[in-house]
């Protein structure tokens, strides 16, 4: 999409669009997991992470009062809460 339609800005279709909102979780994982990507892909990830809507989304997520230990960064194995499959069914 970028090579064909993205000449007008740093996002998939140039300007920020719903397509970029859909890829925000992917961009987050690329960044958080430090996945190796091309310089062009890294520039796209950085554009997503710097977008005001993304920053607001992350700020709201940080204000959530509940935490799932098995998703939290820096948890040690003895701190991880494993969900009970009986409860999850």
Short mmCIF file of N, CA, C and O in Angstrom, two decimals, residues 45-76:
data_model
loop_
_atom_site.label_atom_id
_atom_site.label_comp_id
_atom_site.label_asym_id
_atom_site.label_seq_id
_atom_site.Cartn_x
_atom_site.Cartn_y
_atom_site.Cartn_z
N UNK A 45 6.44 2.11 11.68
CA UNK A 45 6.16 1.82 13.09
C UNK A 45 6.33 3.08 13.93
O UNK A 45 5.48 3.40 14.76
N UNK A 46 7.40 3.81 13.70
CA UNK A 46 7.64 5.03 14.46
C UNK A 46 6.55 6.07 14.22
O UNK A 46 6.15 6.78 15.15
N UNK A 47 6.06 6.15 12.99
CA UNK A 47 4.97 7.09 12.69
C UNK A 47 3.70 6.71 13.45
O UNK A 47 3.01 7.57 13.99
N UNK A 48 3.40 5.41 13.48
CA UNK A 48 2.22 4.95 14.23
C UNK A 48 2.39 5.28 15.71
O UNK A 48 1.49 5.84 16.35
N UNK A 49 3.55 4.95 16.28
CA UNK A 49 3.78 5.16 17.71
C UNK A 49 3.74 6.64 18.11
O UNK A 49 3.43 6.96 19.25
N UNK A 50 4.05 7.52 17.17
CA UNK A 50 4.07 8.95 17.46
C UNK A 50 2.74 9.64 17.17
O UNK A 50 2.57 10.82 17.50
N UNK A 51 1.78 8.91 16.59
CA UNK A 51 0.50 9.53 16.25
C UNK A 51 -0.27 9.86 17.53
O UNK A 51 -0.32 9.05 18.46
N UNK A 52 -0.91 11.03 17.59
CA UNK A 52 -1.65 11.41 18.80
C UNK A 52 -2.73 10.41 19.21
O UNK A 52 -2.93 10.18 20.41
N UNK A 53 -3.40 9.80 18.25
CA UNK A 53 -4.44 8.82 18.59
C UNK A 53 -3.82 7.59 19.25
O UNK A 53 -4.38 7.04 20.21
N UNK A 54 -2.67 7.16 18.76
CA UNK A 54 -1.98 6.01 19.36
C UNK A 54 -1.52 6.36 20.77
O UNK A 54 -1.69 5.58 21.71
N UNK A 55 -0.94 7.54 20.92
CA UNK A 55 -0.47 7.97 22.24
C UNK A 55 -1.63 8.04 23.24
O UNK A 55 -1.49 7.63 24.39
N UNK A 56 -2.78 8.52 22.79
CA UNK A 56 -3.97 8.57 23.66
C UNK A 56 -4.43 7.17 24.02
O UNK A 56 -4.81 6.90 25.17
N UNK A 57 -4.43 6.27 23.05
CA UNK A 57 -4.82 4.87 23.27
C UNK A 57 -3.93 4.24 24.34
O UNK A 57 -4.40 3.58 25.26
N UNK A 58 -2.62 4.44 24.22
CA UNK A 58 -1.68 3.86 25.18
C UNK A 58 -1.85 4.50 26.57
O UNK A 58 -1.76 3.81 27.58
N UNK A 59 -2.10 5.79 26.61
CA UNK A 59 -2.30 6.47 27.89
C UNK A 59 -3.55 5.92 28.59
O UNK A 59 -3.54 5.68 29.80
N UNK A 60 -4.62 5.71 27.83
CA UNK A 60 -5.84 5.14 28.41
C UNK A 60 -5.60 3.72 28.90
O UNK A 60 -6.09 3.33 29.96
N UNK A 61 -4.86 2.94 28.12
CA UNK A 61 -4.55 1.57 28.53
C UNK A 61 -3.77 1.55 29.83
O UNK A 61 -4.01 0.71 30.70
N UNK A 62 -2.84 2.48 29.99
CA UNK A 62 -2.03 2.54 31.22
C UNK A 62 -2.88 2.89 32.44
O UNK A 62 -2.52 2.54 33.56
N UNK A 63 -4.01 3.55 32.22
CA UNK A 63 -4.89 3.92 33.33
C UNK A 63 -5.87 2.82 33.71
O UNK A 63 -6.59 2.96 34.70
N UNK A 64 -5.90 1.72 32.97
CA UNK A 64 -6.79 0.61 33.32
C UNK A 64 -6.44 0.12 34.73
O UNK A 64 -5.27 -0.08 35.04
N UNK A 65 -7.43 -0.11 35.58
CA UNK A 65 -7.14 -0.51 36.95
C UNK A 65 -6.77 -1.99 37.10
O UNK A 65 -6.18 -2.37 38.10
N UNK A 66 -7.09 -2.82 36.14
CA UNK A 66 -6.82 -4.25 36.28
C UNK A 66 -5.61 -4.65 35.46
O UNK A 66 -5.27 -4.01 34.48
N UNK A 67 -4.96 -5.70 35.90
CA UNK A 67 -3.77 -6.22 35.23
C UNK A 67 -3.88 -7.73 35.12
O UNK A 67 -4.39 -8.39 36.02
N UNK A 68 -3.39 -8.26 34.02
CA UNK A 68 -3.27 -9.70 33.84
C UNK A 68 -1.79 -10.02 33.93
O UNK A 68 -1.03 -9.69 33.03
N UNK A 69 -1.39 -10.64 35.01
CA UNK A 69 0.02 -10.88 35.28
C UNK A 69 0.77 -11.56 34.16
O UNK A 69 1.92 -11.24 33.89
N UNK A 70 0.11 -12.48 33.47
CA UNK A 70 0.80 -13.21 32.42
C UNK A 70 1.01 -12.36 31.17
O UNK A 70 1.67 -12.79 30.24
N UNK A 71 0.48 -11.14 31.13
CA UNK A 71 0.74 -10.23 30.02
C UNK A 71 1.66 -9.08 30.39
O UNK A 71 2.06 -8.31 29.54
N UNK A 72 1.96 -8.94 31.65
CA UNK A 72 2.74 -7.79 32.10
C UNK A 72 4.22 -8.01 31.86
O UNK A 72 4.78 -9.05 32.18
N UNK A 73 4.87 -6.99 31.34
CA UNK A 73 6.30 -7.04 31.09
C UNK A 73 7.05 -7.12 32.41
O UNK A 73 6.69 -6.47 33.38
N UNK A 74 8.08 -7.94 32.44
CA UNK A 74 8.92 -8.03 33.62
C UNK A 74 8.44 -9.00 34.67
O UNK A 74 9.04 -9.10 35.73
N UNK A 75 7.36 -9.72 34.42
CA UNK A 75 6.87 -10.70 35.39
C UNK A 75 7.80 -11.91 35.41
O UNK A 75 8.26 -12.37 34.38
N UNK A 76 8.06 -12.41 36.59
CA UNK A 76 8.83 -13.63 36.72
C UNK A 76 7.86 -14.81 36.72
O UNK A 76 6.67 -14.63 37.01
#
